[in-house]
């Protein structure tokens, strides 16, 4: 099967030019002007932007968490991602404390194998680092292609590890060429504040926010950077939200340390005033919580200063009936929100249309940087001869409105209901196959491939 995309404006992290793209099978075969090649199918992309498929390196699909499961499974979640121009996701396996990493990998394979529509990979969350777990790290990196290890400095009693385990894990991961991801907030302090608020009868979603003040994230981010510096292990902070935490990263650069930073679209565009809506605020109960407007400005500035490299989603949806598990107690509201389908459109509108970032930076933030950091480049993350034909044809003029009735995530509300957008994902290719055709889905369950990843490339 061959396909020719004609006359699109091709944008990569570095380039911006009009060209034709010829695709043979799953990969890009030729790029040039007025290509005189016969293809089985032709798409006219005149007036459209042509981006590499988005990569969202932070999603939680079908994940057991807080007494329930995130509501998008591997089929619905990867389909929604494709609708939003994201052709690859990286999901999190969670080790159960007391069990092996292999057992967790088997469990996650059981839910994901044969179900994805778009391509995917896994990070491994190590929640119990001990002598046995230590022996499993090398095999995961070298045999399974799982090269990134997630750690939680919070969720005390469930997922959190202590600093002793963190340093031990860092030494082992560094030895075998992997990368440590971290949820960097101070779990002990948060645990104390949750208990205090509950004891005082302060039980609404607002107290979820007030139990995780900025200092909890700033302190943990600095501690993480220090441990990464000491061990020499590459570190990546997931879902960084605030000025204090970004300052910890900035401080680390003064000793020439590079700590990679991901923020998420909701922290750039939403703020904590949403928690004042009584229980409706539960829609945005996530960890860390939304912050203040000054933090949004800091994050956009951090993007332009090169301190923030990736914009992900932390897509972890729960239906309203699941959120109601915490109607009388904020600490029982499942943490997380939907967003994988919204991300590319939102950052285009909020970033490019609002003149905060260039088109090249848009591509870098939504695709290229994650491909490099997570060992997928240049197979993924760019438009080049030999790369996978994961391509988004984007209409920069199309105006549309977000709303749950137009979305495909398995959740009954939208975090951005009624938001007016300029620019829309129109057609999406996954390894050469058209999977979204002018807003219609044409892929099928099982088409998505698991990708073994290589070494992290520093950017
Ligand atoms: O609230 C969130 N973020 N839920 C998913 C788990 C995590 O901490 O990333
Ligand atoms: Zn987290
Ligand atoms: Zn997460």
JSON list of C-alpha atoms in Angstrom, two decimals, residues 175-350:
[
{"chain": "A", "resi": 175, "resn": "UNK", "atom": "CA", "xyz": [24.28, 1.31, 35.44]},
{"chain": "A", "resi": 176, "resn": "UNK", "atom": "CA", "xyz": [22.10, -0.10, 32.65]},
{"chain": "A", "resi": 177, "resn": "UNK", "atom": "CA", "xyz": [21.46, 3.09, 30.71]},
{"chain": "A", "resi": 178, "resn": "UNK", "atom": "CA", "xyz": [17.86, 3.82, 31.80]},
{"chain": "A", "resi": 179, "resn": "UNK", "atom": "CA", "xyz": [16.00, 6.90, 32.97]},
{"chain": "A", "resi": 180, "resn": "UNK", "atom": "CA", "xyz": [14.08, 7.66, 36.20]},
{"chain": "A", "resi": 181, "resn": "UNK", "atom": "CA", "xyz": [10.70, 9.40, 36.01]},
{"chain": "A", "resi": 182, "resn": "UNK", "atom": "CA", "xyz": [9.30, 10.87, 39.17]},
{"chain": "A", "resi": 183, "resn": "UNK", "atom": "CA", "xyz": [6.04, 12.08, 40.65]},
{"chain": "A", "resi": 184, "resn": "UNK", "atom": "CA", "xyz": [7.80, 14.65, 42.81]},
{"chain": "A", "resi": 185, "resn": "UNK", "atom": "CA", "xyz": [5.71, 15.75, 45.78]},
{"chain": "A", "resi": 186, "resn": "UNK", "atom": "CA", "xyz": [6.42, 15.28, 49.48]},
{"chain": "A", "resi": 187, "resn": "UNK", "atom": "CA", "xyz": [4.21, 12.32, 50.43]},
{"chain": "A", "resi": 188, "resn": "UNK", "atom": "CA", "xyz": [4.68, 12.59, 54.19]},
{"chain": "A", "resi": 189, "resn": "UNK", "atom": "CA", "xyz": [3.70, 16.22, 54.28]},
{"chain": "A", "resi": 190, "resn": "UNK", "atom": "CA", "xyz": [0.67, 15.61, 52.04]},
{"chain": "A", "resi": 191, "resn": "UNK", "atom": "CA", "xyz": [-0.35, 12.66, 54.21]},
{"chain": "A", "resi": 192, "resn": "UNK", "atom": "CA", "xyz": [-0.21, 14.91, 57.28]},
{"chain": "A", "resi": 193, "resn": "UNK", "atom": "CA", "xyz": [-2.27, 17.66, 55.62]},
{"chain": "A", "resi": 194, "resn": "UNK", "atom": "CA", "xyz": [-4.92, 15.24, 54.36]},
{"chain": "A", "resi": 195, "resn": "UNK", "atom": "CA", "xyz": [-5.32, 13.76, 57.86]},
{"chain": "A", "resi": 196, "resn": "UNK", "atom": "CA", "xyz": [-5.48, 17.25, 59.39]},
{"chain": "A", "resi": 197, "resn": "UNK", "atom": "CA", "xyz": [-8.16, 18.48, 56.99]},
{"chain": "A", "resi": 198, "resn": "UNK", "atom": "CA", "xyz": [-10.24, 15.34, 57.45]},
{"chain": "A", "resi": 199, "resn": "UNK", "atom": "CA", "xyz": [-10.00, 15.61, 61.24]},
{"chain": "A", "resi": 200, "resn": "UNK", "atom": "CA", "xyz": [-11.24, 19.20, 60.99]},
{"chain": "A", "resi": 201, "resn": "UNK", "atom": "CA", "xyz": [-14.21, 18.08, 58.86]},
{"chain": "A", "resi": 202, "resn": "UNK", "atom": "CA", "xyz": [-12.85, 19.89, 55.77]},
{"chain": "A", "resi": 203, "resn": "UNK", "atom": "CA", "xyz": [-13.92, 17.36, 53.18]},
{"chain": "A", "resi": 204, "resn": "UNK", "atom": "CA", "xyz": [-14.70, 19.15, 49.90]},
{"chain": "A", "resi": 205, "resn": "UNK", "atom": "CA", "xyz": [-12.49, 18.96, 46.76]},
{"chain": "A", "resi": 206, "resn": "UNK", "atom": "CA", "xyz": [-10.96, 22.33, 47.68]},
{"chain": "A", "resi": 207, "resn": "UNK", "atom": "CA", "xyz": [-9.11, 20.51, 50.48]},
{"chain": "A", "resi": 208, "resn": "UNK", "atom": "CA", "xyz": [-7.49, 18.17, 47.98]},
{"chain": "A", "resi": 209, "resn": "UNK", "atom": "CA", "xyz": [-5.84, 21.31, 46.61]},
{"chain": "A", "resi": 210, "resn": "UNK", "atom": "CA", "xyz": [-5.02, 22.70, 50.04]},
{"chain": "A", "resi": 211, "resn": "UNK", "atom": "CA", "xyz": [-3.44, 19.38, 51.10]},
{"chain": "A", "resi": 212, "resn": "UNK", "atom": "CA", "xyz": [-0.82, 19.66, 48.32]},
{"chain": "A", "resi": 213, "resn": "UNK", "atom": "CA", "xyz": [0.56, 23.20, 48.52]},
{"chain": "A", "resi": 214, "resn": "UNK", "atom": "CA", "xyz": [3.32, 24.35, 46.18]},
{"chain": "A", "resi": 215, "resn": "UNK", "atom": "CA", "xyz": [6.01, 23.74, 48.80]},
{"chain": "A", "resi": 216, "resn": "UNK", "atom": "CA", "xyz": [5.31, 19.98, 48.75]},
{"chain": "A", "resi": 217, "resn": "UNK", "atom": "CA", "xyz": [6.24, 19.90, 45.06]},
{"chain": "A", "resi": 218, "resn": "UNK", "atom": "CA", "xyz": [9.14, 22.36, 45.27]},
{"chain": "A", "resi": 219, "resn": "UNK", "atom": "CA", "xyz": [10.77, 20.45, 48.13]},
{"chain": "A", "resi": 220, "resn": "UNK", "atom": "CA", "xyz": [10.43, 17.03, 46.48]},
{"chain": "A", "resi": 221, "resn": "UNK", "atom": "CA", "xyz": [11.63, 18.32, 43.09]},
{"chain": "A", "resi": 222, "resn": "UNK", "atom": "CA", "xyz": [14.77, 19.71, 44.68]},
{"chain": "A", "resi": 223, "resn": "UNK", "atom": "CA", "xyz": [15.38, 16.51, 46.66]},
{"chain": "A", "resi": 224, "resn": "UNK", "atom": "CA", "xyz": [14.91, 14.43, 43.52]},
{"chain": "A", "resi": 225, "resn": "UNK", "atom": "CA", "xyz": [17.32, 16.65, 41.55]},
{"chain": "A", "resi": 226, "resn": "UNK", "atom": "CA", "xyz": [19.89, 16.32, 44.34]},
{"chain": "A", "resi": 227, "resn": "UNK", "atom": "CA", "xyz": [19.63, 12.53, 44.39]},
{"chain": "A", "resi": 228, "resn": "UNK", "atom": "CA", "xyz": [19.85, 12.37, 40.59]},
{"chain": "A", "resi": 229, "resn": "UNK", "atom": "CA", "xyz": [22.90, 14.63, 40.71]},
{"chain": "A", "resi": 230, "resn": "UNK", "atom": "CA", "xyz": [24.56, 12.54, 43.38]},
{"chain": "A", "resi": 231, "resn": "UNK", "atom": "CA", "xyz": [23.97, 9.24, 41.56]},
{"chain": "A", "resi": 232, "resn": "UNK", "atom": "CA", "xyz": [24.49, 10.66, 38.05]},
{"chain": "A", "resi": 233, "resn": "UNK", "atom": "CA", "xyz": [21.22, 9.07, 36.92]},
{"chain": "A", "resi": 234, "resn": "UNK", "atom": "CA", "xyz": [19.20, 10.88, 34.21]},
{"chain": "A", "resi": 235, "resn": "UNK", "atom": "CA", "xyz": [15.97, 12.16, 35.76]},
{"chain": "A", "resi": 236, "resn": "UNK", "atom": "CA", "xyz": [12.63, 13.28, 34.33]},
{"chain": "A", "resi": 237, "resn": "UNK", "atom": "CA", "xyz": [10.01, 15.01, 36.47]},
{"chain": "A", "resi": 238, "resn": "UNK", "atom": "CA", "xyz": [6.50, 14.19, 35.30]},
{"chain": "A", "resi": 239, "resn": "UNK", "atom": "CA", "xyz": [3.57, 16.61, 35.53]},
{"chain": "A", "resi": 240, "resn": "UNK", "atom": "CA", "xyz": [5.51, 19.56, 36.98]},
{"chain": "A", "resi": 241, "resn": "UNK", "atom": "CA", "xyz": [3.01, 22.27, 37.85]},
{"chain": "A", "resi": 242, "resn": "UNK", "atom": "CA", "xyz": [4.48, 25.26, 39.63]},
{"chain": "A", "resi": 243, "resn": "UNK", "atom": "CA", "xyz": [7.05, 28.00, 40.01]},
{"chain": "A", "resi": 244, "resn": "UNK", "atom": "CA", "xyz": [8.72, 26.53, 43.12]},
{"chain": "A", "resi": 245, "resn": "UNK", "atom": "CA", "xyz": [9.33, 23.18, 41.44]},
{"chain": "A", "resi": 246, "resn": "UNK", "atom": "CA", "xyz": [10.61, 24.80, 38.24]},
{"chain": "A", "resi": 247, "resn": "UNK", "atom": "CA", "xyz": [13.00, 26.90, 40.33]},
{"chain": "A", "resi": 248, "resn": "UNK", "atom": "CA", "xyz": [14.43, 23.68, 41.78]},
{"chain": "A", "resi": 249, "resn": "UNK", "atom": "CA", "xyz": [15.14, 22.52, 38.23]},
{"chain": "A", "resi": 250, "resn": "UNK", "atom": "CA", "xyz": [16.62, 25.91, 37.34]},
{"chain": "A", "resi": 251, "resn": "UNK", "atom": "CA", "xyz": [18.90, 25.69, 40.38]},
{"chain": "A", "resi": 252, "resn": "UNK", "atom": "CA", "xyz": [20.10, 22.27, 39.21]},
{"chain": "A", "resi": 253, "resn": "UNK", "atom": "CA", "xyz": [21.16, 23.79, 35.86]},
{"chain": "A", "resi": 254, "resn": "UNK", "atom": "CA", "xyz": [23.59, 26.05, 37.79]},
{"chain": "A", "resi": 255, "resn": "UNK", "atom": "CA", "xyz": [25.74, 22.98, 38.47]},
{"chain": "A", "resi": 256, "resn": "UNK", "atom": "CA", "xyz": [25.30, 21.96, 34.83]},
{"chain": "A", "resi": 257, "resn": "UNK", "atom": "CA", "xyz": [22.79, 19.26, 35.69]},
{"chain": "A", "resi": 258, "resn": "UNK", "atom": "CA", "xyz": [19.99, 18.60, 33.25]},
{"chain": "A", "resi": 259, "resn": "UNK", "atom": "CA", "xyz": [16.74, 17.44, 34.83]},
{"chain": "A", "resi": 260, "resn": "UNK", "atom": "CA", "xyz": [14.13, 16.81, 32.15]},
{"chain": "A", "resi": 261, "resn": "UNK", "atom": "CA", "xyz": [10.71, 18.32, 32.76]},
{"chain": "A", "resi": 262, "resn": "UNK", "atom": "CA", "xyz": [7.25, 17.42, 31.56]},
{"chain": "A", "resi": 263, "resn": "UNK", "atom": "CA", "xyz": [4.28, 19.59, 32.28]},
{"chain": "A", "resi": 264, "resn": "UNK", "atom": "CA", "xyz": [0.72, 18.78, 31.28]},
{"chain": "A", "resi": 265, "resn": "UNK", "atom": "CA", "xyz": [-1.71, 20.80, 29.25]},
{"chain": "A", "resi": 266, "resn": "UNK", "atom": "CA", "xyz": [-4.10, 21.33, 32.20]},
{"chain": "A", "resi": 267, "resn": "UNK", "atom": "CA", "xyz": [-1.39, 23.05, 34.25]},
{"chain": "A", "resi": 268, "resn": "UNK", "atom": "CA", "xyz": [-0.76, 25.47, 31.39]},
{"chain": "A", "resi": 269, "resn": "UNK", "atom": "CA", "xyz": [-4.41, 26.34, 30.83]},
{"chain": "A", "resi": 270, "resn": "UNK", "atom": "CA", "xyz": [-6.51, 25.71, 33.97]},
{"chain": "A", "resi": 271, "resn": "UNK", "atom": "CA", "xyz": [-6.18, 27.05, 37.50]},
{"chain": "A", "resi": 272, "resn": "UNK", "atom": "CA", "xyz": [-7.19, 26.23, 41.06]},
{"chain": "A", "resi": 273, "resn": "UNK", "atom": "CA", "xyz": [-10.24, 28.52, 41.05]},
{"chain": "A", "resi": 274, "resn": "UNK", "atom": "CA", "xyz": [-12.07, 25.45, 39.65]},
{"chain": "A", "resi": 275, "resn": "UNK", "atom": "CA", "xyz": [-11.90, 23.89, 43.12]},
{"chain": "A", "resi": 276, "resn": "UNK", "atom": "CA", "xyz": [-14.24, 26.60, 44.40]},
{"chain": "A", "resi": 277, "resn": "UNK", "atom": "CA", "xyz": [-17.15, 25.03, 42.44]},
{"chain": "A", "resi": 278, "resn": "UNK", "atom": "CA", "xyz": [-18.14, 22.78, 45.37]},
{"chain": "A", "resi": 279, "resn": "UNK", "atom": "CA", "xyz": [-18.26, 19.12, 44.40]},
{"chain": "A", "resi": 280, "resn": "UNK", "atom": "CA", "xyz": [-18.03, 19.88, 40.66]},
{"chain": "A", "resi": 281, "resn": "UNK", "atom": "CA", "xyz": [-14.38, 20.61, 41.45]},
{"chain": "A", "resi": 282, "resn": "UNK", "atom": "CA", "xyz": [-13.92, 16.82, 41.70]},
{"chain": "A", "resi": 283, "resn": "UNK", "atom": "CA", "xyz": [-13.61, 16.79, 37.89]},
{"chain": "A", "resi": 284, "resn": "UNK", "atom": "CA", "xyz": [-10.19, 18.39, 38.32]},
{"chain": "A", "resi": 285, "resn": "UNK", "atom": "CA", "xyz": [-9.07, 16.46, 41.39]},
{"chain": "A", "resi": 286, "resn": "UNK", "atom": "CA", "xyz": [-5.68, 15.25, 40.23]},
{"chain": "A", "resi": 287, "resn": "UNK", "atom": "CA", "xyz": [-2.23, 15.08, 41.78]},
{"chain": "A", "resi": 288, "resn": "UNK", "atom": "CA", "xyz": [-0.52, 17.47, 41.84]},
{"chain": "A", "resi": 289, "resn": "UNK", "atom": "CA", "xyz": [-3.58, 19.75, 41.81]},
{"chain": "A", "resi": 290, "resn": "UNK", "atom": "CA", "xyz": [-4.14, 22.70, 39.48]},
{"chain": "A", "resi": 291, "resn": "UNK", "atom": "CA", "xyz": [-2.18, 25.76, 40.60]},
{"chain": "A", "resi": 292, "resn": "UNK", "atom": "CA", "xyz": [-2.44, 29.52, 40.24]},
{"chain": "A", "resi": 293, "resn": "UNK", "atom": "CA", "xyz": [-2.31, 31.78, 37.20]},
{"chain": "A", "resi": 294, "resn": "UNK", "atom": "CA", "xyz": [1.22, 32.88, 38.13]},
{"chain": "A", "resi": 295, "resn": "UNK", "atom": "CA", "xyz": [2.28, 29.22, 37.78]},
{"chain": "A", "resi": 296, "resn": "UNK", "atom": "CA", "xyz": [0.81, 29.04, 34.28]},
{"chain": "A", "resi": 297, "resn": "UNK", "atom": "CA", "xyz": [2.93, 32.02, 33.27]},
{"chain": "A", "resi": 298, "resn": "UNK", "atom": "CA", "xyz": [6.01, 30.41, 34.84]},
{"chain": "A", "resi": 299, "resn": "UNK", "atom": "CA", "xyz": [5.40, 27.18, 32.91]},
{"chain": "A", "resi": 300, "resn": "UNK", "atom": "CA", "xyz": [5.00, 28.95, 29.55]},
{"chain": "A", "resi": 301, "resn": "UNK", "atom": "CA", "xyz": [8.18, 30.89, 30.32]},
{"chain": "A", "resi": 302, "resn": "UNK", "atom": "CA", "xyz": [9.88, 27.61, 31.31]},
{"chain": "A", "resi": 303, "resn": "UNK", "atom": "CA", "xyz": [8.95, 26.19, 27.91]},
{"chain": "A", "resi": 304, "resn": "UNK", "atom": "CA", "xyz": [10.58, 29.11, 26.15]},
{"chain": "A", "resi": 305, "resn": "UNK", "atom": "CA", "xyz": [13.61, 29.00, 28.44]},
{"chain": "A", "resi": 306, "resn": "UNK", "atom": "CA", "xyz": [14.17, 25.34, 27.53]},
{"chain": "A", "resi": 307, "resn": "UNK", "atom": "CA", "xyz": [13.55, 24.16, 31.10]},
{"chain": "A", "resi": 308, "resn": "UNK", "atom": "CA", "xyz": [10.33, 22.34, 30.14]},
{"chain": "A", "resi": 309, "resn": "UNK", "atom": "CA", "xyz": [10.75, 19.92, 27.24]},
{"chain": "A", "resi": 310, "resn": "UNK", "atom": "CA", "xyz": [7.50, 17.95, 27.04]},
{"chain": "A", "resi": 311, "resn": "UNK", "atom": "CA", "xyz": [3.76, 18.70, 27.28]},
{"chain": "A", "resi": 312, "resn": "UNK", "atom": "CA", "xyz": [1.85, 15.53, 28.15]},
{"chain": "A", "resi": 313, "resn": "UNK", "atom": "CA", "xyz": [-1.61, 14.93, 29.64]},
{"chain": "A", "resi": 314, "resn": "UNK", "atom": "CA", "xyz": [-1.41, 12.48, 32.57]},
{"chain": "A", "resi": 315, "resn": "UNK", "atom": "CA", "xyz": [-4.64, 11.21, 31.00]},
{"chain": "A", "resi": 316, "resn": "UNK", "atom": "CA", "xyz": [-6.32, 9.28, 33.83]},
{"chain": "A", "resi": 317, "resn": "UNK", "atom": "CA", "xyz": [-10.08, 9.59, 33.33]},
{"chain": "A", "resi": 318, "resn": "UNK", "atom": "CA", "xyz": [-12.81, 8.60, 35.75]},
{"chain": "A", "resi": 319, "resn": "UNK", "atom": "CA", "xyz": [-16.53, 8.77, 35.08]},
{"chain": "A", "resi": 320, "resn": "UNK", "atom": "CA", "xyz": [-18.67, 10.98, 37.25]},
{"chain": "A", "resi": 321, "resn": "UNK", "atom": "CA", "xyz": [-20.04, 8.01, 39.20]},
{"chain": "A", "resi": 322, "resn": "UNK", "atom": "CA", "xyz": [-16.44, 7.09, 40.07]},
{"chain": "A", "resi": 323, "resn": "UNK", "atom": "CA", "xyz": [-15.69, 10.65, 41.19]},
{"chain": "A", "resi": 324, "resn": "UNK", "atom": "CA", "xyz": [-18.75, 10.34, 43.45]},
{"chain": "A", "resi": 325, "resn": "UNK", "atom": "CA", "xyz": [-16.82, 7.78, 45.51]},
{"chain": "A", "resi": 326, "resn": "UNK", "atom": "CA", "xyz": [-15.43, 10.86, 47.24]},
{"chain": "A", "resi": 327, "resn": "UNK", "atom": "CA", "xyz": [-18.59, 12.94, 47.57]},
{"chain": "A", "resi": 328, "resn": "UNK", "atom": "CA", "xyz": [-18.25, 13.02, 51.37]},
{"chain": "A", "resi": 329, "resn": "UNK", "atom": "CA", "xyz": [-14.44, 12.95, 51.53]},
{"chain": "A", "resi": 330, "resn": "UNK", "atom": "CA", "xyz": [-12.01, 14.52, 49.04]},
{"chain": "A", "resi": 331, "resn": "UNK", "atom": "CA", "xyz": [-9.35, 11.88, 49.86]},
{"chain": "A", "resi": 332, "resn": "UNK", "atom": "CA", "xyz": [-11.55, 9.19, 48.26]},
{"chain": "A", "resi": 333, "resn": "UNK", "atom": "CA", "xyz": [-12.05, 10.98, 44.93]},
{"chain": "A", "resi": 334, "resn": "UNK", "atom": "CA", "xyz": [-10.06, 9.00, 42.32]},
{"chain": "A", "resi": 335, "resn": "UNK", "atom": "CA", "xyz": [-7.22, 11.29, 41.24]},
{"chain": "A", "resi": 336, "resn": "UNK", "atom": "CA", "xyz": [-7.01, 12.08, 37.55]},
{"chain": "A", "resi": 337, "resn": "UNK", "atom": "CA", "xyz": [-8.68, 13.72, 34.56]},
{"chain": "A", "resi": 338, "resn": "UNK", "atom": "CA", "xyz": [-9.20, 13.08, 30.84]},
{"chain": "A", "resi": 339, "resn": "UNK", "atom": "CA", "xyz": [-7.18, 14.93, 28.17]},
{"chain": "A", "resi": 340, "resn": "UNK", "atom": "CA", "xyz": [-5.37, 12.66, 25.70]},
{"chain": "A", "resi": 341, "resn": "UNK", "atom": "CA", "xyz": [-7.77, 13.62, 22.89]},
{"chain": "A", "resi": 342, "resn": "UNK", "atom": "CA", "xyz": [-7.57, 17.34, 23.65]},
{"chain": "A", "resi": 343, "resn": "UNK", "atom": "CA", "xyz": [-3.82, 17.85, 23.98]},
{"chain": "A", "resi": 344, "resn": "UNK", "atom": "CA", "xyz": [-2.66, 18.63, 20.41]},
{"chain": "A", "resi": 345, "resn": "UNK", "atom": "CA", "xyz": [-5.60, 20.93, 19.66]},
{"chain": "A", "resi": 346, "resn": "UNK", "atom": "CA", "xyz": [-5.26, 22.68, 23.02]},
{"chain": "A", "resi": 347, "resn": "UNK", "atom": "CA", "xyz": [-1.54, 23.36, 22.80]},
{"chain": "A", "resi": 348, "resn": "UNK", "atom": "CA", "xyz": [-1.89, 24.50, 19.20]},
{"chain": "A", "resi": 349, "resn": "UNK", "atom": "CA", "xyz": [-4.62, 26.95, 20.20]},
{"chain": "A", "resi": 350, "resn": "UNK", "atom": "CA", "xyz": [-3.13, 28.00, 23.56]}
]
